[in-house]
Tab-separated table of C-alpha atoms in Angstrom:
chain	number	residue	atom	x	y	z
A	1	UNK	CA	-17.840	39.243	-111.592
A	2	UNK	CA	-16.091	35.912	-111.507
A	3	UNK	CA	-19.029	35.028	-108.793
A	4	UNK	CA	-17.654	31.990	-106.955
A	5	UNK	CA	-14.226	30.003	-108.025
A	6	UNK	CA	-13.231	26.917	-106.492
A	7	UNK	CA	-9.966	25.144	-106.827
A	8	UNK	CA	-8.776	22.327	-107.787
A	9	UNK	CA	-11.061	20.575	-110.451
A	10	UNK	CA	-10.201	17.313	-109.640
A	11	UNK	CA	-7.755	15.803	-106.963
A	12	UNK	CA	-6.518	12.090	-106.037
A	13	UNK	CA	-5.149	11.628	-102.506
A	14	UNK	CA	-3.824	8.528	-101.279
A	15	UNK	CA	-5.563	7.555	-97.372
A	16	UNK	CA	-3.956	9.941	-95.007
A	17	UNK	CA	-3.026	12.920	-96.694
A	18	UNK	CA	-4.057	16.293	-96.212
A	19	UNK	CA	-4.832	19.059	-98.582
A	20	UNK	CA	-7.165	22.429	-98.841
A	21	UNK	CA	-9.793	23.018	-101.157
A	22	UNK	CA	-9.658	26.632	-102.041
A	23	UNK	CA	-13.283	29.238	-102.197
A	24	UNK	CA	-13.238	32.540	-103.542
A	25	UNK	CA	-15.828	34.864	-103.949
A	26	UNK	CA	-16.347	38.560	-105.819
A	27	UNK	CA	-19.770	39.408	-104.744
A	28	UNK	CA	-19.492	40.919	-101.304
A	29	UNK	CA	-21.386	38.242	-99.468
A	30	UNK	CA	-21.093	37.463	-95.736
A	31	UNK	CA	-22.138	33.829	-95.609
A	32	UNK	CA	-20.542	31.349	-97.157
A	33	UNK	CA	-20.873	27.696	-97.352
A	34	UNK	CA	-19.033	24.437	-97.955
A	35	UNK	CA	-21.142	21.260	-99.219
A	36	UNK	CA	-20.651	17.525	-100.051
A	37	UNK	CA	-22.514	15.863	-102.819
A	38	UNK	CA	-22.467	12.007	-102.858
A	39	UNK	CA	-23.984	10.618	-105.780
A	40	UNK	CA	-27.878	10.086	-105.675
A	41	UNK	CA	-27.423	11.824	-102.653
A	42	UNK	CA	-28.690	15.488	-101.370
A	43	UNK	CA	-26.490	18.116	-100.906
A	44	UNK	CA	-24.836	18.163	-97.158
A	45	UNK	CA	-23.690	20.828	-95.255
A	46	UNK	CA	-20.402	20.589	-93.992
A	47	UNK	CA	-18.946	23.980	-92.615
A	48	UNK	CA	-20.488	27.527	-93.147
A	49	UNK	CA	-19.139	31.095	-91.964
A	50	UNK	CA	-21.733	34.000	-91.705
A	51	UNK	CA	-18.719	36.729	-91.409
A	52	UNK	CA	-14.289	36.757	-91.148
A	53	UNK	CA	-13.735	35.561	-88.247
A	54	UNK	CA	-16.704	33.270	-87.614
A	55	UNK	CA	-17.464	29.589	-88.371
A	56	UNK	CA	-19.900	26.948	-87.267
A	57	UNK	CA	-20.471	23.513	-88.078
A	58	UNK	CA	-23.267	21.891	-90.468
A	59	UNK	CA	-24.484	18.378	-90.691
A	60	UNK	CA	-21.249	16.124	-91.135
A	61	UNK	CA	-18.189	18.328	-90.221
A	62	UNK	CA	-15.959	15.813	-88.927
A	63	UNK	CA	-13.038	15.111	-90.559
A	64	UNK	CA	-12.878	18.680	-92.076
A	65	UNK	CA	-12.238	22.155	-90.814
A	66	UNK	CA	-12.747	25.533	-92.216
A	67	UNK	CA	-11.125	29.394	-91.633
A	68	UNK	CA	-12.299	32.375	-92.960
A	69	UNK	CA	-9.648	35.595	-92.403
A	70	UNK	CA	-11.427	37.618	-94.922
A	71	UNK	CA	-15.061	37.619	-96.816
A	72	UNK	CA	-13.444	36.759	-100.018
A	73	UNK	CA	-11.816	33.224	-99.076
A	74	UNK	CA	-13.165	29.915	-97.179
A	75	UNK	CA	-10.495	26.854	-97.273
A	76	UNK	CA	-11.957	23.743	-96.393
A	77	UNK	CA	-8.742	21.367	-94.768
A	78	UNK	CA	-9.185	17.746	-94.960
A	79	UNK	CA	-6.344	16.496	-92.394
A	80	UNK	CA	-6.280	12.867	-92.574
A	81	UNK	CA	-8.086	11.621	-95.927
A	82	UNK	CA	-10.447	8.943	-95.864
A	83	UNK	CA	-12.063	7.385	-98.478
A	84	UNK	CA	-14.896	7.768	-97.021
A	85	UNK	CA	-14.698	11.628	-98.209
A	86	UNK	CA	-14.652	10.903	-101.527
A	87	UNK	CA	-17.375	13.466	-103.464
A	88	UNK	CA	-17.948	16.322	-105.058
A	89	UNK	CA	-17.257	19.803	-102.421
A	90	UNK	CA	-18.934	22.487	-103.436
A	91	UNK	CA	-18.687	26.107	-102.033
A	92	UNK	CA	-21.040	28.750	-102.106
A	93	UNK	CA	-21.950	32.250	-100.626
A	94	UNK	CA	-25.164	34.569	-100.242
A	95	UNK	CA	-26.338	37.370	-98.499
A	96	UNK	CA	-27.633	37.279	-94.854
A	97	UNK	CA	-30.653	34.601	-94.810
A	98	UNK	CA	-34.213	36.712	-94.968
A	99	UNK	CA	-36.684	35.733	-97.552
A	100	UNK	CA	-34.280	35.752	-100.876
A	101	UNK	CA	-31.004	34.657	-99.761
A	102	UNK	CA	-30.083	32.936	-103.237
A	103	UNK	CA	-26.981	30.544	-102.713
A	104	UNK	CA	-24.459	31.017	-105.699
A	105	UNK	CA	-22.862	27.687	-105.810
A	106	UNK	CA	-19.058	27.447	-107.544
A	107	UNK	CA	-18.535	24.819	-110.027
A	108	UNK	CA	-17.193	22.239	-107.436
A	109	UNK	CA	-14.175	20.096	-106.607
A	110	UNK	CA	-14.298	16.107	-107.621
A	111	UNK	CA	-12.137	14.432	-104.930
A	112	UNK	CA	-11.234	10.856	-104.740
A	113	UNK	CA	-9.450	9.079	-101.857
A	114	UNK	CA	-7.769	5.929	-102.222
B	1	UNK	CA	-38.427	14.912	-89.601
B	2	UNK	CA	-37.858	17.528	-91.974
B	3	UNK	CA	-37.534	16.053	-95.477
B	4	UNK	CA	-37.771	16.745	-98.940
B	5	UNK	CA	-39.215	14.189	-101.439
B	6	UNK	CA	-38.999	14.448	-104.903
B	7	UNK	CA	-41.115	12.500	-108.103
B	8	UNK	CA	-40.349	11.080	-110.418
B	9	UNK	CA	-36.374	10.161	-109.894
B	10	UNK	CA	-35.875	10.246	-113.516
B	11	UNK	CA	-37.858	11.237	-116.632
B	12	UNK	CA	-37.264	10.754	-120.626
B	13	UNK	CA	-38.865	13.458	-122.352
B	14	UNK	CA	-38.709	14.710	-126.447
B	15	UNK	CA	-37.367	18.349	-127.110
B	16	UNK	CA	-40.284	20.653	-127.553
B	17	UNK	CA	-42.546	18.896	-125.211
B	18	UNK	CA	-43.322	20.320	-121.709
B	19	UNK	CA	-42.958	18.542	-118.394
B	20	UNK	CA	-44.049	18.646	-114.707
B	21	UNK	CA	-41.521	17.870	-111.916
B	22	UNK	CA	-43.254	17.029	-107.954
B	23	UNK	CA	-41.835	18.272	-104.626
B	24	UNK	CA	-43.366	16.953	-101.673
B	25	UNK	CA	-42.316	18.198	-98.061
B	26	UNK	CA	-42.592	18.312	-94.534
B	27	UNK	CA	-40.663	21.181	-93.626
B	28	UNK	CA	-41.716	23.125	-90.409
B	29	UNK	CA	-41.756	26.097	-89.473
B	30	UNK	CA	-41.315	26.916	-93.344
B	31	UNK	CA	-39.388	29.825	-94.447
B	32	UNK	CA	-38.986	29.611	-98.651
B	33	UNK	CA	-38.938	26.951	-101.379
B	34	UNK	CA	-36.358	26.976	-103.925
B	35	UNK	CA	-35.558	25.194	-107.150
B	36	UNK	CA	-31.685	24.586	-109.047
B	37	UNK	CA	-30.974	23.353	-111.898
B	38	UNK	CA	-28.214	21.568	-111.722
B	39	UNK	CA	-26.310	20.211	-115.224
B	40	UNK	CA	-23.992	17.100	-115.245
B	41	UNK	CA	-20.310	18.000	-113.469
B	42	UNK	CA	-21.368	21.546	-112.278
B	43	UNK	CA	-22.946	23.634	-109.479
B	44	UNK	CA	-26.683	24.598	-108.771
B	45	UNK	CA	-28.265	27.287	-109.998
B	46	UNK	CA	-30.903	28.893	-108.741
B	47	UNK	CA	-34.394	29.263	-110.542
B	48	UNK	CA	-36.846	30.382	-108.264
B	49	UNK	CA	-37.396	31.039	-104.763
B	50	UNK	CA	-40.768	31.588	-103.667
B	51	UNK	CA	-41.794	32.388	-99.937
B	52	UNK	CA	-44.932	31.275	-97.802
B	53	UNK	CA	-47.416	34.439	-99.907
B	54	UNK	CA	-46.260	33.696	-103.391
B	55	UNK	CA	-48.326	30.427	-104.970
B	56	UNK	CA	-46.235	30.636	-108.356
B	57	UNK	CA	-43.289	32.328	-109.460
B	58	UNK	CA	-41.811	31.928	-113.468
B	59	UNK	CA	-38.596	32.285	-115.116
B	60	UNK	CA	-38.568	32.290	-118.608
B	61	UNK	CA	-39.963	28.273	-119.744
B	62	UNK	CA	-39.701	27.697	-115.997
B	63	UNK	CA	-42.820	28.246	-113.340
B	64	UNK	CA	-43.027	26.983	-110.444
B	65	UNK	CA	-46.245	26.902	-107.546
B	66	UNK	CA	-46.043	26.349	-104.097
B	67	UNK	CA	-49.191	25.042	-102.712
B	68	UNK	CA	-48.793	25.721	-98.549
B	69	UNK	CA	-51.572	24.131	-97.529
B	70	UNK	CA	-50.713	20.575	-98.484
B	71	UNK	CA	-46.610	21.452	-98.298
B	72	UNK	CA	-46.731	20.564	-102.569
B	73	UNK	CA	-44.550	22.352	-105.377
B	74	UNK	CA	-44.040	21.329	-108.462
B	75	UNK	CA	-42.074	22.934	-111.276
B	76	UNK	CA	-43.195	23.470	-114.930
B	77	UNK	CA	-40.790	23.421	-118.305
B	78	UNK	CA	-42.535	24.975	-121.187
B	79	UNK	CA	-41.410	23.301	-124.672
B	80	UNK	CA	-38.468	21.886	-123.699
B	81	UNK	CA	-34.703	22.159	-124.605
B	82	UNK	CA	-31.916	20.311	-125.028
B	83	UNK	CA	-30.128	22.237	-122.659
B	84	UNK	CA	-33.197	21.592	-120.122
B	85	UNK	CA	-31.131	18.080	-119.744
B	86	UNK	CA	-30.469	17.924	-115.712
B	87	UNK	CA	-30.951	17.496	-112.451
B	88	UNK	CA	-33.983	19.826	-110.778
B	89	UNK	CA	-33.290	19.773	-107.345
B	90	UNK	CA	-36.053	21.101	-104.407
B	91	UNK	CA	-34.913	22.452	-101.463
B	92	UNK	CA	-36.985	24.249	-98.559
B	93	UNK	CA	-36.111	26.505	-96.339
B	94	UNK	CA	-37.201	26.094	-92.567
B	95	UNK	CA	-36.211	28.887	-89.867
B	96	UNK	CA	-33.797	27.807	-87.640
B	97	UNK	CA	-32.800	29.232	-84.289
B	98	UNK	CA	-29.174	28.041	-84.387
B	99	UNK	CA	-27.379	31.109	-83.663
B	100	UNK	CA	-25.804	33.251	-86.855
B	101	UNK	CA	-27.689	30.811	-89.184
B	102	UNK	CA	-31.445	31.649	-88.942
B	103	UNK	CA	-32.252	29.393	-91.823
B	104	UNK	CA	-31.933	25.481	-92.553
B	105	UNK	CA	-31.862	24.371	-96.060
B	106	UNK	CA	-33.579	20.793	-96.403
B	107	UNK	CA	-32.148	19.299	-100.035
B	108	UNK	CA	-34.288	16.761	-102.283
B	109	UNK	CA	-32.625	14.025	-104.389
B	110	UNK	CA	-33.859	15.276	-107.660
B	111	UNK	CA	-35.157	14.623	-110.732
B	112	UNK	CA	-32.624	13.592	-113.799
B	113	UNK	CA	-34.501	14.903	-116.693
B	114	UNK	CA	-33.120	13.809	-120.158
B	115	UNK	CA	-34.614	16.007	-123.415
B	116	UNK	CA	-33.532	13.816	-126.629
B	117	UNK	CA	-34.054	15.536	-130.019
């Protein structure tokens, strides 16, 4: 298992432009979960999905949205770039939540906005 | 508020030596307690998760306690390794009734703990 994948590594985007950070998982799991990490900061929540088909919000989703057509894949779209959204995304994915629902985190995406 | 604190921010520690990382919290109502590791440029990983019954849990050099009563846990390397070098992030659980998301996770800051040879 590849677990999760996230793509790209790295990205530059001038103020304004859009792009999608791409999630991937192999291991069957319903939820999944996009996160910011600003440094010396906590991890925040941005978007999650608990199914295809279904999204909600987490603690700072503006400026982002999410889709998720199939349990595999959840894009996060950043529509107008601000540099205020420069971080480190991270997705991740787990079972349903009940006792031991271990996130598996991917490796992350290191996004600058200028 | 539900928060997470974390002690010490950063610690220096020689290879082979053991340490003791704090996690403070006022989570309610609790659900579980987890610790990552997480090493420079890449994602957490989980080490343990321990639930309101359990009061320690180990893997391999790691153990960690969970002390309910006075909302403590603190996590335990065993004769360290240079590949021990990270952050060791805390992160509790608390039941949510948010519809299709029954759980909230409340992330610490961390500790940054450096193992020099």
């Amino acid at each position: 298992n590849a677990g999760v994948t996230q793509t790209p590594k790295f990205r530059i985007l001038k103020i304004g432009q859009s792009m999608t950070l791409q999630c991937t998982q192999d291991m069957n799991h319903n939820y999944m979960y996009w996160y910011r990490q600003d440094p010396g900061m906590g991890l925040k929540l941005i978007y999650y999905s608990v199914g295809a088909g279904i999204t909600d919000k987490g603690e700072v989703p503006n400026g982002y949205n999410v889709s998720r057509s199939t349990t595999e894949d959840f894009p996060l779209r950043l529509e107008l770039a601000a540099p205020s959204q420069t971080s480190v995304y991270f997705c991740a994915s787990s079972h349903p939540p009940g006792g031991r629902d271990e996130q598996y985190f991917g490796p992350g995406t290191r996004l600058t906005v200028t | 508020k539900n928060q997470v604190e974390q002690s010490p921010q950063s610690l220096i520690i020689l290879e082979g030596k053991n340490c003791t990382l704090q996690c403070n919290y006022t989570v309610s109502p609790f659900s579980n307690l987890r610790w990552y590791k997480q090493d420079t440029g890449r994602g957490p990983v989980s080490l343990t998760i321990m639930t309101f019954s359990e009061n320690t849990k180990s893997n391999g050099r790691y153990t960690a306690t969970l002390d309910a009563d006075t909302k403590q846990s603190s996590l335990h390397i065993t004769a360290s390794q240079l590949s021990d070098s990270a952050s060791y992030i805390c992160v509790v659980s608390a039941v949510s009734f948010n519809a299709g998301n029954n759980r909230k996770l409340i992330w610490g800051l961390g500790t940054s703990l450096a193992v020099n040879p």
